């Protein structure tokens, strides 16, 4: 099954007899508070116009639990996540399409959570809302209660120890910007650098200028140069498990299954006992 869907394909499906559930997950990583500016408000963006029938989902409050020792975006409580999805009309027998404002990170986090908890048919709108050519709506839908019951999978999730082990035995990709990987700058977390053995693989290099994913064959070639091919054991982390979900999505487009270290650098760097590497060399 494809992990992404184009705007034209989505329009066709929405006009059909079995349209997908639409989730709007507009969100941006922002350091605005430090600068004294107002943070990005995804709910306000949704209220100003969204795909007709789409339900807003709050990444910080509904796709993650409170920041703490597990990082800035730890896993949400599974039962609460299930309740949120059911309120949004999510059922196991109906496809789900998730979109955001175009970056793709937030939509990928929702996609990953739904897939990890057992939903069989979830896709991300490739390129997000900017690719949509149809009308927008300001109506807030009231969907019928869904029946989705999350059943987390045993595979696909890494903790700190698992990420450290995978960096030695398989391929651990760091989806953050190269300068953060190298430890040259760190605008958010306590210290810069990367998990020893991890390979720098900025998720921004998986998309074209319009925010849409590169063709699958180009993604496969890119990941092969980074040491990750189909059949390899692959994991991904970032700052807090959001942009890394986008890289897991890119790997899925390329046909390469990968696990997500949700705690990511925000968890790893909070423990001074964990080793840190700096510079361009993985070790």
PDB file of C-alpha atoms in Angstrom:
ATOM      1  CA  UNK A   1       0.000   0.000   0.000  1.00  0.00           C
ATOM      2  CA  UNK A   2       1.251   3.485  -0.807  1.00  0.00           C
ATOM      3  CA  UNK A   3       2.192   5.619   2.187  1.00  0.00           C
ATOM      4  CA  UNK A   4       1.455   8.888   0.387  1.00  0.00           C
ATOM      5  CA  UNK A   5      -1.321  10.229  -1.826  1.00  0.00           C
ATOM      6  CA  UNK A   6      -1.345  13.123  -4.287  1.00  0.00           C
ATOM      7  CA  UNK A   7      -3.876  15.946  -4.121  1.00  0.00           C
ATOM      8  CA  UNK A   8      -5.489  14.820  -7.377  1.00  0.00           C
ATOM      9  CA  UNK A   9      -5.804  11.245  -6.119  1.00  0.00           C
ATOM     10  CA  UNK A  10      -7.293  12.519  -2.867  1.00  0.00           C
ATOM     11  CA  UNK A  11      -9.841  14.615  -4.732  1.00  0.00           C
ATOM     12  CA  UNK A  12     -10.904  11.564  -6.687  1.00  0.00           C
ATOM     13  CA  UNK A  13     -11.287   9.464  -3.544  1.00  0.00           C
ATOM     14  CA  UNK A  14     -13.233  12.168  -1.710  1.00  0.00           C
ATOM     15  CA  UNK A  15     -15.737  12.224  -4.572  1.00  0.00           C
ATOM     16  CA  UNK A  16     -16.167   8.444  -4.426  1.00  0.00           C
ATOM     17  CA  UNK A  17     -18.466   6.200  -2.436  1.00  0.00           C
ATOM     18  CA  UNK A  18     -15.941   5.446   0.322  1.00  0.00           C
ATOM     19  CA  UNK A  19     -14.045   8.678   1.059  1.00  0.00           C
ATOM     20  CA  UNK A  20     -11.207   8.610   3.579  1.00  0.00           C
ATOM     21  CA  UNK A  21     -11.259  10.212   7.023  1.00  0.00           C
ATOM     22  CA  UNK A  22      -9.293  13.477   6.866  1.00  0.00           C
ATOM     23  CA  UNK A  23      -7.047  14.649   9.705  1.00  0.00           C
ATOM     24  CA  UNK A  24      -5.531  18.150   9.731  1.00  0.00           C
ATOM     25  CA  UNK A  25      -2.340  18.206  11.817  1.00  0.00           C
ATOM     26  CA  UNK A  26      -0.909  21.640  11.144  1.00  0.00           C
ATOM     27  CA  UNK A  27       2.070  22.288  13.428  1.00  0.00           C
ATOM     28  CA  UNK A  28       5.485  23.883  13.292  1.00  0.00           C
ATOM     29  CA  UNK A  29       8.577  23.512  15.422  1.00  0.00           C
ATOM     30  CA  UNK A  30       9.025  27.009  16.743  1.00  0.00           C
ATOM     31  CA  UNK A  31      11.494  28.862  18.933  1.00  0.00           C
ATOM     32  CA  UNK A  32       9.249  31.927  18.824  1.00  0.00           C
ATOM     33  CA  UNK A  33       8.752  32.044  22.606  1.00  0.00           C
ATOM     34  CA  UNK A  34      12.455  32.639  23.144  1.00  0.00           C
ATOM     35  CA  UNK A  35      12.269  35.595  20.755  1.00  0.00           C
ATOM     36  CA  UNK A  36       9.137  36.963  22.414  1.00  0.00           C
ATOM     37  CA  UNK A  37       6.911  36.191  19.426  1.00  0.00           C
ATOM     38  CA  UNK A  38       3.631  34.304  19.496  1.00  0.00           C
ATOM     39  CA  UNK A  39       4.020  30.581  18.752  1.00  0.00           C
ATOM     40  CA  UNK A  40       2.485  28.983  15.705  1.00  0.00           C
ATOM     41  CA  UNK A  41      -1.219  28.254  16.238  1.00  0.00           C
ATOM     42  CA  UNK A  42      -2.289  25.254  14.171  1.00  0.00           C
ATOM     43  CA  UNK A  43      -5.864  25.397  15.432  1.00  0.00           C
ATOM     44  CA  UNK A  44      -6.203  28.993  14.244  1.00  0.00           C
ATOM     45  CA  UNK A  45      -4.825  28.011  10.849  1.00  0.00           C
ATOM     46  CA  UNK A  46      -7.369  25.200  10.692  1.00  0.00           C
ATOM     47  CA  UNK A  47     -10.201  27.554  11.637  1.00  0.00           C
ATOM     48  CA  UNK A  48      -9.207  29.912   8.828  1.00  0.00           C
ATOM     49  CA  UNK A  49      -9.659  27.181   6.216  1.00  0.00           C
ATOM     50  CA  UNK A  50      -9.202  23.426   5.884  1.00  0.00           C
ATOM     51  CA  UNK A  51     -10.109  20.566   3.591  1.00  0.00           C
ATOM     52  CA  UNK A  52     -13.865  20.030   3.786  1.00  0.00           C
ATOM     53  CA  UNK A  53     -14.639  17.420   6.414  1.00  0.00           C
ATOM     54  CA  UNK A  54     -11.174  17.427   7.978  1.00  0.00           C
ATOM     55  CA  UNK A  55     -10.863  17.211  11.766  1.00  0.00           C
ATOM     56  CA  UNK A  56      -8.069  19.099  13.534  1.00  0.00           C
ATOM     57  CA  UNK A  57      -5.627  17.069  15.635  1.00  0.00           C
ATOM     58  CA  UNK A  58      -3.221  18.830  18.002  1.00  0.00           C
ATOM     59  CA  UNK A  59       0.248  17.317  17.768  1.00  0.00           C
ATOM     60  CA  UNK A  60       1.537  18.654  21.090  1.00  0.00           C
ATOM     61  CA  UNK A  61      -1.525  17.614  23.092  1.00  0.00           C
ATOM     62  CA  UNK A  62      -2.943  14.612  21.226  1.00  0.00           C
ATOM     63  CA  UNK A  63      -0.040  12.999  19.385  1.00  0.00           C
ATOM     64  CA  UNK A  64       2.382  13.291  22.299  1.00  0.00           C
ATOM     65  CA  UNK A  65       2.364  13.319  26.073  1.00  0.00           C
ATOM     66  CA  UNK A  66       3.845  16.081  28.210  1.00  0.00           C
ATOM     67  CA  UNK A  67       7.560  16.850  27.769  1.00  0.00           C
ATOM     68  CA  UNK A  68       9.847  15.304  30.358  1.00  0.00           C
ATOM     69  CA  UNK A  69      12.496  12.672  30.763  1.00  0.00           C
ATOM     70  CA  UNK A  70      11.213  10.893  27.661  1.00  0.00           C
ATOM     71  CA  UNK A  71      11.882  13.916  25.457  1.00  0.00           C
ATOM     72  CA  UNK A  72       9.913  16.862  24.080  1.00  0.00           C
ATOM     73  CA  UNK A  73       7.298  14.730  22.307  1.00  0.00           C
ATOM     74  CA  UNK A  74       7.020  11.373  24.102  1.00  0.00           C
ATOM     75  CA  UNK A  75       4.453   8.836  23.003  1.00  0.00           C
ATOM     76  CA  UNK A  76       0.883   9.740  23.927  1.00  0.00           C
ATOM     77  CA  UNK A  77      -1.071   7.560  26.302  1.00  0.00           C
ATOM     78  CA  UNK A  78      -2.343   4.836  23.974  1.00  0.00           C
ATOM     79  CA  UNK A  79      -5.886   4.815  25.375  1.00  0.00           C
ATOM     80  CA  UNK A  80      -6.147   8.598  25.120  1.00  0.00           C
ATOM     81  CA  UNK A  81      -4.784   8.511  21.570  1.00  0.00           C
ATOM     82  CA  UNK A  82      -7.435   5.962  20.661  1.00  0.00           C
ATOM     83  CA  UNK A  83     -10.162   8.181  22.111  1.00  0.00           C
ATOM     84  CA  UNK A  84      -8.883  11.148  20.083  1.00  0.00           C
ATOM     85  CA  UNK A  85      -8.902   9.101  16.891  1.00  0.00           C
ATOM     86  CA  UNK A  86     -12.412   7.775  17.521  1.00  0.00           C
ATOM     87  CA  UNK A  87     -13.698  11.315  18.153  1.00  0.00           C
ATOM     88  CA  UNK A  88     -12.173  12.246  14.789  1.00  0.00           C
ATOM     89  CA  UNK A  89     -14.204   9.471  13.154  1.00  0.00           C
ATOM     90  CA  UNK A  90     -11.342   7.029  12.617  1.00  0.00           C
ATOM     91  CA  UNK A  91     -12.438   3.447  12.043  1.00  0.00           C
ATOM     92  CA  UNK A  92     -10.384   0.380  11.227  1.00  0.00           C
ATOM     93  CA  UNK A  93     -12.316  -0.269   8.025  1.00  0.00           C
ATOM     94  CA  UNK A  94     -12.029   3.185   6.467  1.00  0.00           C
ATOM     95  CA  UNK A  95      -8.854   4.736   5.036  1.00  0.00           C
ATOM     96  CA  UNK A  96      -7.290   7.775   6.699  1.00  0.00           C
ATOM     97  CA  UNK A  97      -5.473  10.628   4.984  1.00  0.00           C
ATOM     98  CA  UNK A  98      -3.414  13.032   7.088  1.00  0.00           C
ATOM     99  CA  UNK A  99      -2.113  16.419   5.990  1.00  0.00           C
ATOM    100  CA  UNK A 100      -0.386  19.472   7.421  1.00  0.00           C
ATOM    101  CA  UNK A 101       0.737  22.868   6.188  1.00  0.00           C
ATOM    102  CA  UNK A 102       3.241  21.446   3.732  1.00  0.00           C
ATOM    103  CA  UNK A 103       6.342  20.512   5.707  1.00  0.00           C
ATOM    104  CA  UNK A 104       5.037  17.010   6.219  1.00  0.00           C
ATOM    105  CA  UNK A 105       6.590  16.399   9.640  1.00  0.00           C
ATOM    106  CA  UNK A 106       3.408  16.626  11.712  1.00  0.00           C
ATOM    107  CA  UNK A 107       1.367  14.599   9.238  1.00  0.00           C
ATOM    108  CA  UNK A 108       4.061  11.933   9.291  1.00  0.00           C
ATOM    109  CA  UNK A 109       3.910  11.777  13.102  1.00  0.00           C
ATOM    110  CA  UNK A 110       0.159  11.052  12.912  1.00  0.00           C
ATOM    111  CA  UNK A 111       0.741   8.552  10.085  1.00  0.00           C
ATOM    112  CA  UNK A 112       3.400   6.734  12.112  1.00  0.00           C
ATOM    113  CA  UNK A 113       1.271   6.588  15.275  1.00  0.00           C
ATOM    114  CA  UNK A 114      -1.730   5.202  13.423  1.00  0.00           C
ATOM    115  CA  UNK A 115       0.383   2.623  11.615  1.00  0.00           C
ATOM    116  CA  UNK A 116       2.240   1.627  14.793  1.00  0.00           C
ATOM    117  CA  UNK A 117      -1.049   1.176  16.647  1.00  0.00           C
ATOM    118  CA  UNK A 118      -2.472  -1.054  13.945  1.00  0.00           C
ATOM    119  CA  UNK A 119      -4.496   1.006  11.482  1.00  0.00           C
ATOM    120  CA  UNK A 120      -4.245  -0.811   8.132  1.00  0.00           C
ATOM    121  CA  UNK A 121      -4.694   2.083   5.707  1.00  0.00           C
ATOM    122  CA  UNK A 122      -3.118   5.486   6.428  1.00  0.00           C
ATOM    123  CA  UNK A 123      -1.553   7.883   3.927  1.00  0.00           C
ATOM    124  CA  UNK A 124      -0.054  11.358   4.008  1.00  0.00           C
ATOM    125  CA  UNK A 125      -1.060  14.040   1.517  1.00  0.00           C
ATOM    126  CA  UNK A 126       2.172  14.539  -0.420  1.00  0.00           C
ATOM    127  CA  UNK A 127       3.169  18.194  -0.178  1.00  0.00           C
ATOM    128  CA  UNK A 128       0.383  18.984   2.277  1.00  0.00           C
ATOM    129  CA  UNK A 129      -2.258  21.666   2.057  1.00  0.00           C
ATOM    130  CA  UNK A 130      -0.406  23.855  -0.507  1.00  0.00           C
ATOM    131  CA  UNK A 131      -0.925  21.159  -3.146  1.00  0.00           C
ATOM    132  CA  UNK A 132      -4.702  21.141  -2.702  1.00  0.00           C
ATOM    133  CA  UNK A 133      -6.473  22.967  -5.550  1.00  0.00           C
ATOM    134  CA  UNK A 134     -10.049  22.463  -4.353  1.00  0.00           C
ATOM    135  CA  UNK A 135     -12.156  24.616  -2.044  1.00  0.00           C
ATOM    136  CA  UNK A 136     -11.461  25.046   1.654  1.00  0.00           C
ATOM    137  CA  UNK A 137     -14.018  25.104   4.439  1.00  0.00           C
ATOM    138  CA  UNK A 138     -14.369  26.859   7.779  1.00  0.00           C
ATOM    139  CA  UNK A 139     -17.085  24.477   8.971  1.00  0.00           C
ATOM    140  CA  UNK A 140     -16.125  22.282  11.913  1.00  0.00           C
ATOM    141  CA  UNK A 141     -17.398  18.757  11.220  1.00  0.00           C
ATOM    142  CA  UNK A 142     -18.989  16.501  13.833  1.00  0.00           C
ATOM    143  CA  UNK A 143     -18.120  13.016  12.574  1.00  0.00           C
ATOM    144  CA  UNK A 144     -19.770   9.882  13.863  1.00  0.00           C
ATOM    145  CA  UNK A 145     -17.745   8.162  16.575  1.00  0.00           C
ATOM    146  CA  UNK A 146     -15.187   5.812  15.087  1.00  0.00           C
ATOM    147  CA  UNK A 147     -14.350   2.314  16.268  1.00  0.00           C
ATOM    148  CA  UNK A 148     -10.554   2.356  16.059  1.00  0.00           C
ATOM    149  CA  UNK A 149      -8.868   0.621  18.998  1.00  0.00           C
ATOM    150  CA  UNK A 150      -5.091   1.098  19.025  1.00  0.00           C
ATOM    151  CA  UNK A 151      -2.983  -2.037  19.380  1.00  0.00           C
ATOM    152  CA  UNK A 152       0.670  -1.006  19.467  1.00  0.00           C
ATOM    153  CA  UNK A 153       3.036  -3.209  17.531  1.00  0.00           C
ATOM    154  CA  UNK A 154       6.110  -4.835  18.964  1.00  0.00           C
ATOM    155  CA  UNK A 155       8.237  -3.646  16.037  1.00  0.00           C
ATOM    156  CA  UNK A 156       8.867  -0.174  14.715  1.00  0.00           C
ATOM    157  CA  UNK A 157       9.726   1.536  18.008  1.00  0.00           C
ATOM    158  CA  UNK A 158      13.147   2.175  19.544  1.00  0.00           C
ATOM    159  CA  UNK A 159      14.130   3.319  23.018  1.00  0.00           C
ATOM    160  CA  UNK A 160      17.504   4.875  23.888  1.00  0.00           C
ATOM    161  CA  UNK A 161      19.229   1.522  24.425  1.00  0.00           C
ATOM    162  CA  UNK A 162      17.750   0.141  21.223  1.00  0.00           C
ATOM    163  CA  UNK A 163      18.923   3.165  19.245  1.00  0.00           C
ATOM    164  CA  UNK A 164      22.446   2.854  20.662  1.00  0.00           C
ATOM    165  CA  UNK A 165      22.542  -0.834  19.776  1.00  0.00           C
ATOM    166  CA  UNK A 166      21.206  -0.265  16.270  1.00  0.00           C
ATOM    167  CA  UNK A 167      23.887   2.366  15.621  1.00  0.00           C
ATOM    168  CA  UNK A 168      26.405  -0.462  16.102  1.00  0.00           C
ATOM    169  CA  UNK A 169      24.582  -3.392  14.496  1.00  0.00           C
ATOM    170  CA  UNK A 170      22.509  -1.762  11.746  1.00  0.00           C
ATOM    171  CA  UNK A 171      21.847   1.719  10.385  1.00  0.00           C
ATOM    172  CA  UNK A 172      20.725   4.591  12.624  1.00  0.00           C
ATOM    173  CA  UNK A 173      19.850   7.747  10.656  1.00  0.00           C
ATOM    174  CA  UNK A 174      19.815  11.234  12.203  1.00  0.00           C
ATOM    175  CA  UNK A 175      17.098  13.263  10.454  1.00  0.00           C
ATOM    176  CA  UNK A 176      18.103  16.670  11.864  1.00  0.00           C
ATOM    177  CA  UNK A 177      19.961  19.397  10.001  1.00  0.00           C
ATOM    178  CA  UNK A 178      23.631  18.625   9.436  1.00  0.00           C
ATOM    179  CA  UNK A 179      24.869  21.438  11.670  1.00  0.00           C
ATOM    180  CA  UNK A 180      22.907  20.046  14.614  1.00  0.00           C
ATOM    181  CA  UNK A 181      24.228  16.539  13.932  1.00  0.00           C
ATOM    182  CA  UNK A 182      27.785  17.878  13.872  1.00  0.00           C
ATOM    183  CA  UNK A 183      27.205  19.804  17.105  1.00  0.00           C
ATOM    184  CA  UNK A 184      27.968  23.197  15.545  1.00  0.00           C
ATOM    185  CA  UNK A 185      24.655  24.657  16.767  1.00  0.00           C
ATOM    186  CA  UNK A 186      21.899  23.422  19.062  1.00  0.00           C
ATOM    187  CA  UNK A 187      18.966  25.837  19.351  1.00  0.00           C
ATOM    188  CA  UNK A 188      16.677  23.631  21.427  1.00  0.00           C
ATOM    189  CA  UNK A 189      18.292  20.794  23.355  1.00  0.00           C
ATOM    190  CA  UNK A 190      20.891  20.911  26.167  1.00  0.00           C
ATOM    191  CA  UNK A 191      23.882  19.935  24.042  1.00  0.00           C
ATOM    192  CA  UNK A 192      24.748  19.438  20.379  1.00  0.00           C
ATOM    193  CA  UNK A 193      26.106  16.403  18.593  1.00  0.00           C
ATOM    194  CA  UNK A 194      24.753  12.967  17.731  1.00  0.00           C
ATOM    195  CA  UNK A 195      24.395   9.402  18.949  1.00  0.00           C
ATOM    196  CA  UNK A 196      27.721   7.640  18.328  1.00  0.00           C
ATOM    197  CA  UNK A 197      27.492   5.591  15.148  1.00  0.00           C
ATOM    198  CA  UNK A 198      24.497   7.470  13.732  1.00  0.00           C
ATOM    199  CA  UNK A 199      24.645   8.700  10.128  1.00  0.00           C
ATOM    200  CA  UNK A 200      23.614  12.242   9.171  1.00  0.00           C
ATOM    201  CA  UNK A 201      20.541  12.092   6.899  1.00  0.00           C
ATOM    202  CA  UNK A 202      18.581  15.379   6.989  1.00  0.00           C
ATOM    203  CA  UNK A 203      14.945  14.689   6.187  1.00  0.00           C
ATOM    204  CA  UNK A 204      14.824  17.894   4.145  1.00  0.00           C
ATOM    205  CA  UNK A 205      16.879  16.092   1.494  1.00  0.00           C
ATOM    206  CA  UNK A 206      14.014  13.634   0.907  1.00  0.00           C
ATOM    207  CA  UNK A 207      11.760  16.227  -0.711  1.00  0.00           C
ATOM    208  CA  UNK A 208      11.787  18.530  -3.717  1.00  0.00           C
ATOM    209  CA  UNK A 209      11.451  22.315  -3.488  1.00  0.00           C
ATOM    210  CA  UNK A 210       7.654  22.065  -3.463  1.00  0.00           C
ATOM    211  CA  UNK A 211       7.751  19.840  -0.379  1.00  0.00           C
ATOM    212  CA  UNK A 212       6.728  16.680  -2.220  1.00  0.00           C
ATOM    213  CA  UNK A 213       8.749  13.509  -1.806  1.00  0.00           C
ATOM    214  CA  UNK A 214      11.366  12.644  -4.383  1.00  0.00           C
ATOM    215  CA  UNK A 215      10.467   9.669  -6.596  1.00  0.00           C
ATOM    216  CA  UNK A 216      10.853   6.305  -4.893  1.00  0.00           C
ATOM    217  CA  UNK A 217      13.847   5.314  -7.010  1.00  0.00           C
ATOM    218  CA  UNK A 218      15.696   8.509  -6.056  1.00  0.00           C
ATOM    219  CA  UNK A 219      14.938   7.933  -2.393  1.00  0.00           C
ATOM    220  CA  UNK A 220      16.201   4.360  -2.635  1.00  0.00           C
ATOM    221  CA  UNK A 221      19.420   5.605  -4.204  1.00  0.00           C
ATOM    222  CA  UNK A 222      19.842   8.248  -1.513  1.00  0.00           C
ATOM    223  CA  UNK A 223      19.335   5.813   1.338  1.00  0.00           C
ATOM    224  CA  UNK A 224      21.654   3.287  -0.293  1.00  0.00           C
ATOM    225  CA  UNK A 225      24.472   5.850  -0.223  1.00  0.00           C
ATOM    226  CA  UNK A 226      23.739   6.268   3.500  1.00  0.00           C
ATOM    227  CA  UNK A 227      24.013   2.520   4.055  1.00  0.00           C
ATOM    228  CA  UNK A 228      20.302   1.722   4.233  1.00  0.00           C
ATOM    229  CA  UNK A 229      18.670  -0.639   1.759  1.00  0.00           C
ATOM    230  CA  UNK A 230      15.736  -3.030   1.823  1.00  0.00           C
ATOM    231  CA  UNK A 231      16.582  -5.892   4.158  1.00  0.00           C
ATOM    232  CA  UNK A 232      18.786  -3.783   6.422  1.00  0.00           C
ATOM    233  CA  UNK A 233      17.807  -3.027  10.014  1.00  0.00           C
ATOM    234  CA  UNK A 234      17.159   0.713   9.981  1.00  0.00           C
ATOM    235  CA  UNK A 235      16.150   3.229  12.639  1.00  0.00           C
ATOM    236  CA  UNK A 236      15.670   7.006  12.647  1.00  0.00           C
ATOM    237  CA  UNK A 237      15.786   9.758  15.241  1.00  0.00           C
ATOM    238  CA  UNK A 238      15.662  13.550  15.204  1.00  0.00           C
ATOM    239  CA  UNK A 239      15.132  16.164  17.932  1.00  0.00           C
ATOM    240  CA  UNK A 240      11.867  14.864  19.361  1.00  0.00           C
ATOM    241  CA  UNK A 241      10.464  12.143  17.120  1.00  0.00           C
ATOM    242  CA  UNK A 242       8.599  14.386  14.650  1.00  0.00           C
ATOM    243  CA  UNK A 243      10.878  15.055  11.683  1.00  0.00           C
ATOM    244  CA  UNK A 244      12.219  11.518  12.129  1.00  0.00           C
ATOM    245  CA  UNK A 245       8.700  10.219  11.458  1.00  0.00           C
ATOM    246  CA  UNK A 246       8.910  12.067   8.147  1.00  0.00           C
ATOM    247  CA  UNK A 247      12.121  10.209   7.357  1.00  0.00           C
ATOM    248  CA  UNK A 248      10.488   6.893   8.309  1.00  0.00           C
ATOM    249  CA  UNK A 249       7.751   7.869   5.842  1.00  0.00           C
ATOM    250  CA  UNK A 250      10.342   8.607   3.144  1.00  0.00           C
ATOM    251  CA  UNK A 251      11.921   5.220   3.802  1.00  0.00           C
ATOM    252  CA  UNK A 252       8.486   3.612   3.454  1.00  0.00           C
ATOM    253  CA  UNK A 253       8.052   5.330   0.074  1.00  0.00           C
ATOM    254  CA  UNK A 254      11.418   3.819  -0.877  1.00  0.00           C
ATOM    255  CA  UNK A 255      10.275   0.378   0.279  1.00  0.00           C
ATOM    256  CA  UNK A 256      12.555   0.248   3.335  1.00  0.00           C
ATOM    257  CA  UNK A 257      10.923  -0.478   6.711  1.00  0.00           C
ATOM    258  CA  UNK A 258      12.394   1.535   9.584  1.00  0.00           C
ATOM    259  CA  UNK A 259      11.882   1.984  13.319  1.00  0.00           C
ATOM    260  CA  UNK A 260      11.459   5.321  15.100  1.00  0.00           C
ATOM    261  CA  UNK A 261      13.313   6.430  18.229  1.00  0.00           C
ATOM    262  CA  UNK A 262      10.541   8.635  19.604  1.00  0.00           C
ATOM    263  CA  UNK A 263      12.527  10.148  22.472  1.00  0.00           C
ATOM    264  CA  UNK A 264      15.240  11.138  19.989  1.00  0.00           C
ATOM    265  CA  UNK A 265      17.947  13.688  20.787  1.00  0.00           C
ATOM    266  CA  UNK A 266      15.793  15.535  23.334  1.00  0.00           C
ATOM    267  CA  UNK A 267      15.745  12.372  25.462  1.00  0.00           C
ATOM    268  CA  UNK A 268      19.250  11.182  24.655  1.00  0.00           C
ATOM    269  CA  UNK A 269      20.947  14.501  25.458  1.00  0.00           C
ATOM    270  CA  UNK A 270      19.080  14.933  28.754  1.00  0.00           C
ATOM    271  CA  UNK A 271      21.143  12.154  30.363  1.00  0.00           C
ATOM    272  CA  UNK A 272      24.784  13.222  30.902  1.00  0.00           C
ATOM    273  CA  UNK A 273      25.773   9.553  31.190  1.00  0.00           C
ATOM    274  CA  UNK A 274      24.990   8.894  27.538  1.00  0.00           C
ATOM    275  CA  UNK A 275      27.882   9.313  25.098  1.00  0.00           C
ATOM    276  CA  UNK A 276      27.828  12.084  22.505  1.00  0.00           C
ATOM    277  CA  UNK A 277      29.746  12.351  19.248  1.00  0.00           C
ATOM    278  CA  UNK A 278      30.454  15.613  17.424  1.00  0.00           C
ATOM    279  CA  UNK A 279      31.703  16.467  13.962  1.00  0.00           C
ATOM    280  CA  UNK A 280      30.903  14.855  10.588  1.00  0.00           C
ATOM    281  CA  UNK A 281      32.198  11.387  11.520  1.00  0.00           C
ATOM    282  CA  UNK A 282      29.485   9.042  12.862  1.00  0.00           C
ATOM    283  CA  UNK A 283      31.777   7.855  15.656  1.00  0.00           C
TER     284      UNK A 283
END
